[in-house]
Amino acid sequence: MSALVSPDPTTGPATAAPVSDELVADALAGLSATPKTLPCKWLYDSEGTRLFEAITRLPEYYPTRTEMRILDHHGPDIARAIGPGAVVVEFGPGDGLKAVRLLSSLEDPAAYLPVDIAPEWLEAAAARVAEALPGLRVRPVVADFSRAFDLPGGNAGAPLGFFPGSTIGNFAPEEAVAFLRRARAALGPGARMLLGADLVKDTDVLRAAYDDAAGVTAAFDLNLLHRLNREAGADFDPAAFRHEARWNPGAERIEMHLVARTAQSVRIAGRTIRFAPGESIHTENSHKYRPAHLQALAEAAGWRAAEMWTDPDRLFSVWLLEG
Ligand code: AVJ
């Protein structure tokens, strides 16, 4: 079965994407559940990644630029704490810009290993780092770090995990602990980790960061419905849904939801999914942390929090964990 759909003016030219069995299975399971949900990894196709990069430049979206400033401003302290000869292993390198910042401030880094499930993003990040730091050993690793993973051996140097952007916030706390434990095992003896974590703050600031005035985050969220139409043969009317960013005070997280404006039903892989008016699909979690909470998660995974750097407004935190 192929999912050829006509070009959609809101997402640019449609590419004939092959139907993904895993996406169909996740969609049927998640949309049959109560409340309806979908794994956030499906937000990040090429269009979703492009929109996420646009999000990082929005005035309301403070995390990316704040973390960059922390890495710049505290670069010398970070470099001193880490010392020479680090083998930097970055989980989900994105465009590679943060790695360039970090590696440029470190003393004599030994190698850079970006780890990602998508080879095409990996190559882009690896190329950017290789260009900015000629002579540095760069070894991209294709692996899904949300599951068990191994790193290639033969990297002489001090292993330093790098997990910026508060991507850890996508994980539920128990998943975050499991990831931190796996990363520690994969990095090996003497492992350290530089971890970016977004902090709990005023809920209006948080909500604006995930529901910007220009509607870029809404487009990012709604792209999931376009993707389900393209790659899972669904017949969503994206205009019949609106994006909502909710603060969940108990879990201290922002939740992204796609809310059905009216009662409707959608066909997907021969099944009918019904929506009541106002019913939502929960599409992403972004957990926010209090320093003591982040420290407890790290310790539960066998790490020790050695340092925490933050910005003057305490919006974001960068941690050095030791194994
Ligand atoms: C990529 C998970 C770090 O949670 O801030 C931004 C994703 N979603 N706006 C975040 C996101 C909507 C982002 N992370």
Tab-separated table of C-alpha atoms and ligand atoms in Angstrom:
chain	number	residue	atom	x	y	z
A	1	MET	CA	0.000	0.000	0.000
A	2	SER	CA	1.402	3.405	-0.831
A	3	ALA	CA	0.276	6.659	0.682
A	4	LEU	CA	0.391	9.107	-2.197
A	5	VAL	CA	-1.453	12.238	-1.240
A	6	SER	CA	-1.857	15.488	-3.102
A	7	PRO	CA	0.462	18.348	-2.177
A	8	ASP	CA	-0.634	20.146	0.959
A	9	PRO	CA	-0.135	23.926	0.805
A	10	THR	CA	0.454	24.156	4.553
A	11	THR	CA	3.410	21.781	4.642
A	12	GLY	CA	4.988	22.323	1.242
A	13	PRO	CA	5.266	19.740	-1.504
A	14	ALA	CA	4.168	16.260	-0.455
A	15	THR	CA	6.857	13.673	-0.828
A	16	ALA	CA	5.686	10.129	-1.562
A	17	ALA	CA	6.611	8.606	1.775
A	18	PRO	CA	6.414	4.845	2.207
A	19	VAL	CA	3.822	3.645	4.704
A	20	SER	CA	5.571	2.951	7.955
A	21	ASP	CA	4.293	-0.178	9.722
A	22	GLU	CA	5.707	1.028	13.023
A	23	LEU	CA	3.937	4.391	12.691
A	24	VAL	CA	0.645	2.657	11.811
A	25	ALA	CA	1.002	0.309	14.805
A	26	ASP	CA	1.833	3.187	17.179
A	27	ALA	CA	-1.023	5.287	15.785
A	28	LEU	CA	-3.607	2.512	16.170
A	29	ALA	CA	-2.447	1.712	19.707
A	30	GLY	CA	-2.157	5.332	20.831
A	31	LEU	CA	-5.390	6.548	19.256
A	32	SER	CA	-7.372	3.596	20.631
A	33	ALA	CA	-6.182	4.359	24.163
A	34	THR	CA	-7.869	6.677	26.666
A	35	PRO	CA	-6.617	9.376	26.793
A	36	LYS	CA	-5.353	9.356	23.212
A	37	THR	CA	-1.600	9.666	22.834
A	38	LEU	CA	1.223	9.265	20.298
A	39	PRO	CA	4.970	8.810	20.938
A	40	CYS	CA	6.709	12.183	20.473
A	41	LYS	CA	9.443	10.676	18.293
A	42	TRP	CA	6.989	10.803	15.351
A	43	LEU	CA	7.008	14.626	15.510
A	44	TYR	CA	10.575	14.638	14.189
A	45	ASP	CA	10.414	13.808	10.478
A	46	SER	CA	12.311	16.145	8.133
A	47	GLU	CA	9.494	18.731	8.234
A	48	GLY	CA	9.203	18.377	12.032
A	49	THR	CA	12.953	18.783	12.455
A	50	ARG	CA	12.917	21.872	10.235
A	51	LEU	CA	10.058	23.331	12.313
A	52	PHE	CA	11.812	22.443	15.572
A	53	GLU	CA	14.900	24.317	14.380
A	54	ALA	CA	12.642	27.315	13.637
A	55	ILE	CA	11.242	26.977	17.199
A	56	THR	CA	14.753	27.265	18.638
A	57	ARG	CA	15.027	30.760	17.100
A	58	LEU	CA	11.647	32.064	18.379
A	59	PRO	CA	11.667	34.934	20.884
A	60	GLU	CA	9.464	32.922	23.296
A	61	TYR	CA	11.585	29.744	23.123
A	62	TYR	CA	14.331	30.581	25.640
A	63	PRO	CA	15.951	27.106	26.181
A	64	THR	CA	18.281	26.912	23.168
A	65	ARG	CA	19.734	30.409	23.398
A	66	THR	CA	19.968	30.263	27.201
A	67	GLU	CA	21.863	26.973	27.119
A	68	MET	CA	24.198	28.369	24.422
A	69	ARG	CA	24.878	31.365	26.659
A	70	ILE	CA	25.626	29.106	29.626
A	71	LEU	CA	28.030	27.039	27.497
A	72	ASP	CA	29.721	30.247	26.274
A	73	HIS	CA	29.794	32.170	29.513
A	74	HIS	CA	30.918	29.219	31.655
A	75	GLY	CA	33.043	27.676	28.887
A	76	PRO	CA	36.335	28.153	30.760
A	77	ASP	CA	34.917	26.656	34.016
A	78	ILE	CA	33.410	23.762	32.077
A	79	ALA	CA	36.715	23.176	30.247
A	80	ARG	CA	38.640	23.265	33.532
A	81	ALA	CA	36.245	20.790	35.190
A	82	ILE	CA	36.453	18.415	32.224
A	83	GLY	CA	40.181	18.626	31.540
A	84	PRO	CA	42.076	17.524	28.416
A	85	GLY	CA	41.528	14.535	26.142
A	86	ALA	CA	37.724	14.166	26.340
A	87	VAL	CA	35.956	11.758	23.988
A	88	VAL	CA	32.672	13.626	23.566
A	89	VAL	CA	29.673	11.366	22.892
A	90	GLU	CA	26.623	13.472	22.006
A	91	PHE	CA	23.142	11.957	22.167
A	92	GLY	CA	20.927	13.498	19.448
A	93	PRO	CA	23.353	16.074	17.993
A	94	GLY	CA	20.764	18.082	16.013
A	95	ASP	CA	22.591	20.604	13.848
A	96	GLY	CA	25.907	20.087	15.695
A	97	LEU	CA	26.170	23.752	16.759
A	98	LYS	CA	26.208	23.064	20.508
A	99	ALA	CA	28.931	20.467	20.008
A	100	VAL	CA	31.009	23.046	18.129
A	101	ARG	CA	30.634	25.439	21.091
A	102	LEU	CA	31.575	22.799	23.633
A	103	LEU	CA	34.445	21.238	21.667
A	104	SER	CA	35.929	24.666	20.886
A	105	SER	CA	36.107	25.533	24.566
A	106	LEU	CA	37.569	22.154	25.681
A	107	GLU	CA	41.296	21.554	25.977
A	108	ASP	CA	42.491	19.092	23.334
A	109	PRO	CA	39.343	16.980	22.870
A	110	ALA	CA	40.276	13.471	21.620
A	111	ALA	CA	37.202	12.639	19.543
A	112	TYR	CA	33.547	13.457	18.840
A	113	LEU	CA	30.962	10.674	18.513
A	114	PRO	CA	27.469	11.938	17.617
A	115	VAL	CA	24.800	9.262	18.286
A	116	ASP	CA	21.435	9.339	16.525
A	117	ILE	CA	18.883	6.996	15.028
A	118	ALA	CA	18.661	9.043	11.801
A	119	PRO	CA	21.835	8.740	9.666
A	120	GLU	CA	21.046	11.863	7.626
A	121	TRP	CA	21.025	14.184	10.686
A	122	LEU	CA	24.168	12.497	11.959
A	123	GLU	CA	26.070	13.225	8.774
A	124	ALA	CA	25.076	16.897	8.857
A	125	ALA	CA	26.186	17.291	12.491
A	126	ALA	CA	29.412	15.353	11.893
A	127	ALA	CA	30.239	17.459	8.835
A	128	ARG	CA	29.635	20.724	10.703
A	129	VAL	CA	31.879	19.677	13.605
A	130	ALA	CA	34.594	18.307	11.305
A	131	GLU	CA	34.620	21.579	9.398
A	132	ALA	CA	34.787	23.733	12.539
A	133	LEU	CA	37.459	21.594	14.243
A	134	PRO	CA	39.767	20.241	11.544
A	135	GLY	CA	41.931	17.376	12.791
A	136	LEU	CA	39.419	16.223	15.427
A	137	ARG	CA	38.481	12.546	15.171
A	138	VAL	CA	34.728	12.403	14.300
A	139	ARG	CA	32.910	9.042	14.365
A	140	PRO	CA	29.108	9.129	13.844
A	141	VAL	CA	27.228	6.264	15.536
A	142	VAL	CA	23.809	5.146	14.291
A	143	ALA	CA	21.932	3.917	17.378
A	144	ASP	CA	18.595	4.379	19.166
A	145	PHE	CA	19.643	5.665	22.581
A	146	SER	CA	16.056	5.463	23.859
A	147	ARG	CA	16.788	1.696	24.025
A	148	ALA	CA	19.865	-0.351	24.928
A	149	PHE	CA	22.880	0.693	22.840
A	150	ASP	CA	26.620	0.138	22.526
A	151	LEU	CA	29.347	2.539	21.501
A	152	PRO	CA	32.270	1.536	19.298
A	153	GLY	CA	35.461	0.852	21.267
A	154	GLY	CA	38.978	2.090	20.548
A	155	ASN	CA	38.539	5.701	21.677
A	156	ALA	CA	41.512	6.589	23.823
A	157	GLY	CA	40.468	9.382	26.141
A	158	ALA	CA	38.102	10.344	28.928
A	159	PRO	CA	34.476	9.520	27.995
A	160	LEU	CA	32.158	12.508	28.287
A	161	GLY	CA	28.463	12.120	27.439
A	162	PHE	CA	26.809	15.301	26.124
A	163	PHE	CA	23.014	15.501	26.256
A	164	PRO	CA	22.029	19.148	25.800
A	165	GLY	CA	18.741	20.889	25.003
A	166	SER	CA	16.756	19.346	27.871
A	167	THR	CA	15.926	16.507	25.506
A	168	ILE	CA	15.918	14.464	28.715
A	169	GLY	CA	12.614	16.250	29.428
A	170	ASN	CA	10.906	14.131	26.765
A	171	PHE	CA	11.372	11.124	29.059
A	172	ALA	CA	9.130	10.334	32.028
A	173	PRO	CA	11.255	10.409	35.223
A	174	GLU	CA	11.687	6.608	35.340
A	175	GLU	CA	12.689	6.602	31.652
A	176	ALA	CA	15.144	9.417	32.315
A	177	VAL	CA	16.765	7.341	35.068
A	178	ALA	CA	16.912	4.310	32.759
A	179	PHE	CA	18.513	6.409	30.005
A	180	LEU	CA	21.080	7.905	32.395
A	181	ARG	CA	21.955	4.431	33.675
A	182	ARG	CA	22.349	3.038	30.127
A	183	ALA	CA	24.460	6.031	29.072
A	184	ARG	CA	26.735	5.518	32.069
A	185	ALA	CA	27.197	1.844	31.175
A	186	ALA	CA	27.778	2.571	27.474
A	187	LEU	CA	30.314	5.341	28.212
A	188	GLY	CA	32.293	2.958	30.425
A	189	PRO	CA	34.722	3.405	33.315
A	190	GLY	CA	35.449	6.997	34.279
A	191	ALA	CA	32.315	8.208	32.493
A	192	ARG	CA	31.169	11.779	32.907
A	193	MET	CA	28.194	13.527	31.400
A	194	LEU	CA	27.339	17.135	30.550
A	195	LEU	CA	23.546	17.361	30.732
A	196	GLY	CA	21.234	20.269	29.866
A	197	ALA	CA	17.996	20.457	31.871
A	198	ASP	CA	15.256	23.066	31.704
A	199	LEU	CA	14.160	24.458	35.059
A	200	VAL	CA	10.706	24.939	36.615
A	201	LYS	CA	9.632	28.582	36.237
A	202	ASP	CA	6.684	30.916	35.802
A	203	THR	CA	3.973	28.976	33.972
A	204	ASP	CA	3.165	31.880	31.607
A	205	VAL	CA	6.783	31.885	30.412
A	206	LEU	CA	6.621	28.119	29.931
A	207	ARG	CA	3.296	28.160	28.116
A	208	ALA	CA	4.435	30.921	25.743
A	209	ALA	CA	7.585	28.939	24.922
A	210	TYR	CA	5.397	26.039	23.757
A	211	ASP	CA	2.623	28.091	22.124
A	212	ASP	CA	4.351	30.968	20.354
A	213	ALA	CA	2.601	33.935	18.788
A	214	ALA	CA	3.827	33.115	15.269
A	215	GLY	CA	2.266	29.645	15.467
A	216	VAL	CA	5.465	27.741	14.685
A	217	THR	CA	4.973	25.305	17.594
A	218	ALA	CA	1.369	24.778	16.495
A	219	ALA	CA	2.605	23.938	12.977
A	220	PHE	CA	5.217	21.587	14.490
A	221	ASP	CA	2.511	19.767	16.482
A	222	LEU	CA	-0.022	19.678	13.617
A	223	ASN	CA	2.650	18.286	11.274
A	224	LEU	CA	2.050	15.006	13.095
A	225	LEU	CA	-1.425	14.800	11.537
A	226	HIS	CA	-0.016	15.601	8.093
A	227	ARG	CA	2.555	12.875	8.671
A	228	LEU	CA	-0.135	10.359	9.655
A	229	ASN	CA	-1.944	11.229	6.429
A	230	ARG	CA	1.256	10.870	4.383
A	231	GLU	CA	2.783	7.819	6.005
A	232	ALA	CA	-0.046	5.948	7.724
A	233	GLY	CA	-2.785	6.479	5.130
A	234	ALA	CA	-4.949	8.412	7.618
A	235	ASP	CA	-7.504	11.046	6.594
A	236	PHE	CA	-7.117	13.660	9.342
A	237	ASP	CA	-8.367	17.173	8.618
A	238	PRO	CA	-5.575	19.103	10.406
A	239	ALA	CA	-7.711	22.274	10.341
A	240	ALA	CA	-10.199	20.490	12.619
A	241	PHE	CA	-7.561	20.346	15.404
A	242	ARG	CA	-5.799	23.059	17.382
A	243	HIS	CA	-2.506	22.975	19.241
A	244	GLU	CA	-2.518	23.450	23.006
A	245	ALA	CA	0.383	23.688	25.482
A	246	ARG	CA	-0.742	22.659	28.994
A	247	TRP	CA	1.211	22.902	32.210
A	248	ASN	CA	0.731	19.754	34.294
A	249	PRO	CA	1.535	20.963	37.831
A	250	GLY	CA	1.680	17.492	39.416
A	251	ALA	CA	4.195	16.121	36.910
A	252	GLU	CA	5.876	19.546	36.442
A	253	ARG	CA	5.794	19.238	32.693
A	254	ILE	CA	4.478	21.014	29.614
A	255	GLU	CA	2.222	18.740	27.601
A	256	MET	CA	1.497	19.338	23.941
A	257	HIS	CA	-1.978	18.342	22.849
A	258	LEU	CA	-3.841	18.372	19.540
A	259	VAL	CA	-7.426	19.195	20.487
A	260	ALA	CA	-10.369	18.219	18.258
A	261	ARG	CA	-12.399	21.367	17.569
A	262	THR	CA	-15.580	19.335	16.885
A	263	ALA	CA	-16.830	15.762	17.085
A	264	GLN	CA	-15.293	13.843	14.207
A	265	SER	CA	-14.025	10.500	13.080
A	266	VAL	CA	-10.846	9.627	11.248
A	267	ARG	CA	-10.013	6.536	9.179
A	268	ILE	CA	-6.638	4.952	9.637
A	269	ALA	CA	-5.539	1.525	8.367
A	270	GLY	CA	-9.124	0.355	7.967
A	271	ARG	CA	-10.153	1.458	11.460
A	272	THR	CA	-12.315	4.366	12.557
A	273	ILE	CA	-11.086	6.567	15.403
A	274	ARG	CA	-13.747	8.799	16.981
A	275	PHE	CA	-13.111	12.144	18.667
A	276	ALA	CA	-15.482	13.899	21.035
A	277	PRO	CA	-15.397	17.720	20.792
A	278	GLY	CA	-12.445	18.964	22.871
A	279	GLU	CA	-10.876	15.504	23.073
A	280	SER	CA	-7.117	15.614	22.524
A	281	ILE	CA	-4.153	13.597	21.345
A	282	HIS	CA	-1.280	14.035	23.807
A	283	THR	CA	1.753	14.417	21.526
A	284	GLU	CA	4.753	15.413	23.668
A	285	ASN	CA	5.955	15.926	27.233
A	286	SER	CA	8.610	18.419	28.214
A	287	HIS	CA	9.536	17.889	31.854
A	288	LYS	CA	10.935	20.795	33.839
A	289	TYR	CA	13.187	20.285	36.841
A	290	ARG	CA	13.998	21.707	40.213
A	291	PRO	CA	17.742	21.279	40.824
A	292	ALA	CA	17.169	18.852	43.724
A	293	HIS	CA	14.891	16.719	41.539
A	294	LEU	CA	17.395	16.524	38.679
A	295	GLN	CA	20.114	15.634	41.163
A	296	ALA	CA	17.963	12.840	42.609
A	297	LEU	CA	17.292	11.402	39.129
A	298	ALA	CA	21.026	11.422	38.345
A	299	GLU	CA	21.849	9.750	41.656
A	300	ALA	CA	19.175	7.107	41.119
A	301	ALA	CA	21.040	6.239	37.892
A	302	GLY	CA	24.392	5.920	39.683
A	303	TRP	CA	25.790	9.362	38.830
A	304	ARG	CA	26.987	12.084	41.175
A	305	ALA	CA	26.203	15.719	40.386
A	306	ALA	CA	29.604	17.434	40.472
A	307	GLU	CA	28.663	20.899	39.165
A	308	MET	CA	25.662	22.887	38.009
A	309	TRP	CA	25.918	26.009	35.857
A	310	THR	CA	22.961	28.284	35.223
A	311	ASP	CA	22.074	31.700	33.741
A	312	PRO	CA	21.412	34.829	35.858
A	313	ASP	CA	17.617	34.316	35.586
A	314	ARG	CA	17.896	30.610	36.442
A	315	LEU	CA	15.937	29.602	33.356
A	316	PHE	CA	18.108	26.635	32.366
A	317	SER	CA	20.796	24.424	33.910
A	318	VAL	CA	23.859	22.569	32.644
A	319	TRP	CA	25.144	19.766	34.859
A	320	LEU	CA	28.407	17.877	35.072
A	321	LEU	CA	27.709	14.334	36.286
A	322	GLU	CA	30.441	11.954	37.355
A	323	GLY	CA	30.197	8.161	37.264
B	1	AVJ	C1	13.531	18.859	21.739
B	1	AVJ	C2	12.401	17.937	23.600
B	1	AVJ	C3	14.012	19.631	23.934
B	1	AVJ	O1	10.830	19.966	24.986
B	1	AVJ	O2	11.603	21.944	24.568
B	1	AVJ	C4	9.939	22.359	21.728
B	1	AVJ	C5	10.776	19.923	22.014
B	1	AVJ	N1	8.516	20.777	21.504
B	1	AVJ	N2	8.746	22.903	21.448
B	1	AVJ	C6	11.399	20.769	24.254
B	1	AVJ	C7	9.780	21.005	21.774
B	1	AVJ	C8	7.889	21.948	21.305
B	1	AVJ	C9	11.923	20.284	22.898
B	1	AVJ	N3	12.937	19.176	23.039
